[in-house]
Amino acid sequence: GDVIVTDNLWKTYEMGDQQVHALRGVNLRIRHNEYVAIMGPSGSGKSTLMNLIGCLDSPSQGKYWLNGHDVSELNDDELARIRNKEIGFVFQTFNLLARATSLHNVELPLIYNGTPAAERTARAKAVLESVNLGARMMHKPNELSGGQRQRVAIARALVNHPSIILADEPTGNLDSKTGDEIMGLFDELHAKGNTIIVVTHEPDIAEFAHRIITIRDGVIAGDHASPRRQNQS
Ligand code: ADP
Ligand code: ADP
């Protein structure tokens, strides 16, 4: 089925008496277990689209269905609830709590939704093991490499079994070898059935995905299979 369906999505920012149309009618459909990259130059609307898809913000016009639920007109509290349940975020800067262990960082989404402590710890440990960080559970971010920090962030994104992993420039702070390892981890997660959306301006990173959507001036300008994947099949 469809995880994401949008119908004529617009986002307009008011800047004093100026209006900036960051998105100008985006129609998008992403199915369960797709692996999608969203590309585009700086200022094309990638972050704005990601904020809407991730239920961090509401569209100015148009409709958005997430797993069949119309989320285009929810208030902030309703958006927060659906976001915690449906979306696993991964950021360029990892966004980990500096004073907390890997284990605690991964437990945070479960604390937020009231999961009992014993279950919380068991689930966080299991997901850290699944990203090969079983030996780093009690380490804090400053005791980890960049790639390890991003794997903690990915574990945190996965722990609630979200409908979508939404990754914004996930390799932007990593050297290219470590970045490729992180994209390899997304490959594994995709093979296990996850739906993955990676926002990036780097073509080499986008090619890890199976489908590449290009956005330009707030509209979708391209949507095709990754050349790398076509060559493989
Ligand atoms: P990208 O992520 O591709 O760089 P953005 O979505 O950040 O693009 O920005 C798209 C357009 O919207 C740009 O012209 C940007 O300046 C504008 N924009 C983004 N966020 C805001 C905001 N909060 N207020 C006003 N304009 C914004
Ligand atoms: P599929 O093509 O996968 O059988 P649809 O595209 O008909 O399913 O619907 C996907 C989901 O989006 C459904 O849960 C449906 O409720 C919701 N939806 C409702 N109205 C629309 C619309 N106008 N366009 C797309 N999706 C819609």
Short mmCIF file of C-alpha atoms and ligand atoms in Angstrom, two decimals, residues 1-2 5 29 31 65 68, ligand 2:
data_model
loop_
_atom_site.label_atom_id
_atom_site.label_comp_id
_atom_site.label_asym_id
_atom_site.label_seq_id
_atom_site.Cartn_x
_atom_site.Cartn_y
_atom_site.Cartn_z
CA GLY A 1 0.00 0.00 0.00
CA ASP A 2 0.85 3.68 -0.02
CA VAL A 5 0.30 10.31 -0.84
CA ARG A 29 3.20 8.75 -3.92
CA ARG A 31 4.70 2.90 -1.30
CA TRP A 65 -2.14 11.22 3.62
CA GLY A 68 -4.15 6.62 4.72
P1 ADP B 2 -4.21 2.20 -3.69
O1 ADP B 2 -3.98 2.85 -5.01
O2 ADP B 2 -2.96 1.82 -2.96
O3 ADP B 2 -5.22 1.08 -3.72
P2 ADP B 2 -5.42 4.74 -2.99
O4 ADP B 2 -4.41 5.49 -3.77
O5 ADP B 2 -6.80 4.68 -3.47
O6 ADP B 2 -4.90 3.26 -2.69
O7 ADP B 2 -5.45 5.34 -1.51
C1 ADP B 2 -4.31 5.39 -0.73
C2 ADP B 2 -4.69 6.01 0.57
O8 ADP B 2 -4.82 7.43 0.43
C3 ADP B 2 -5.98 5.46 1.05
O9 ADP B 2 -5.86 5.09 2.41
C4 ADP B 2 -6.95 6.59 0.87
O10 ADP B 2 -7.81 6.67 1.99
C5 ADP B 2 -6.10 7.84 0.84
N1 ADP B 2 -6.72 8.82 -0.08
C6 ADP B 2 -7.91 9.38 0.09
N2 ADP B 2 -8.22 10.24 -0.88
C7 ADP B 2 -7.18 10.22 -1.73
C8 ADP B 2 -6.89 10.91 -2.96
N3 ADP B 2 -7.73 11.81 -3.49
N4 ADP B 2 -5.75 10.63 -3.57
C9 ADP B 2 -4.91 9.73 -3.05
N5 ADP B 2 -5.12 9.09 -1.89
C10 ADP B 2 -6.25 9.31 -1.23
#
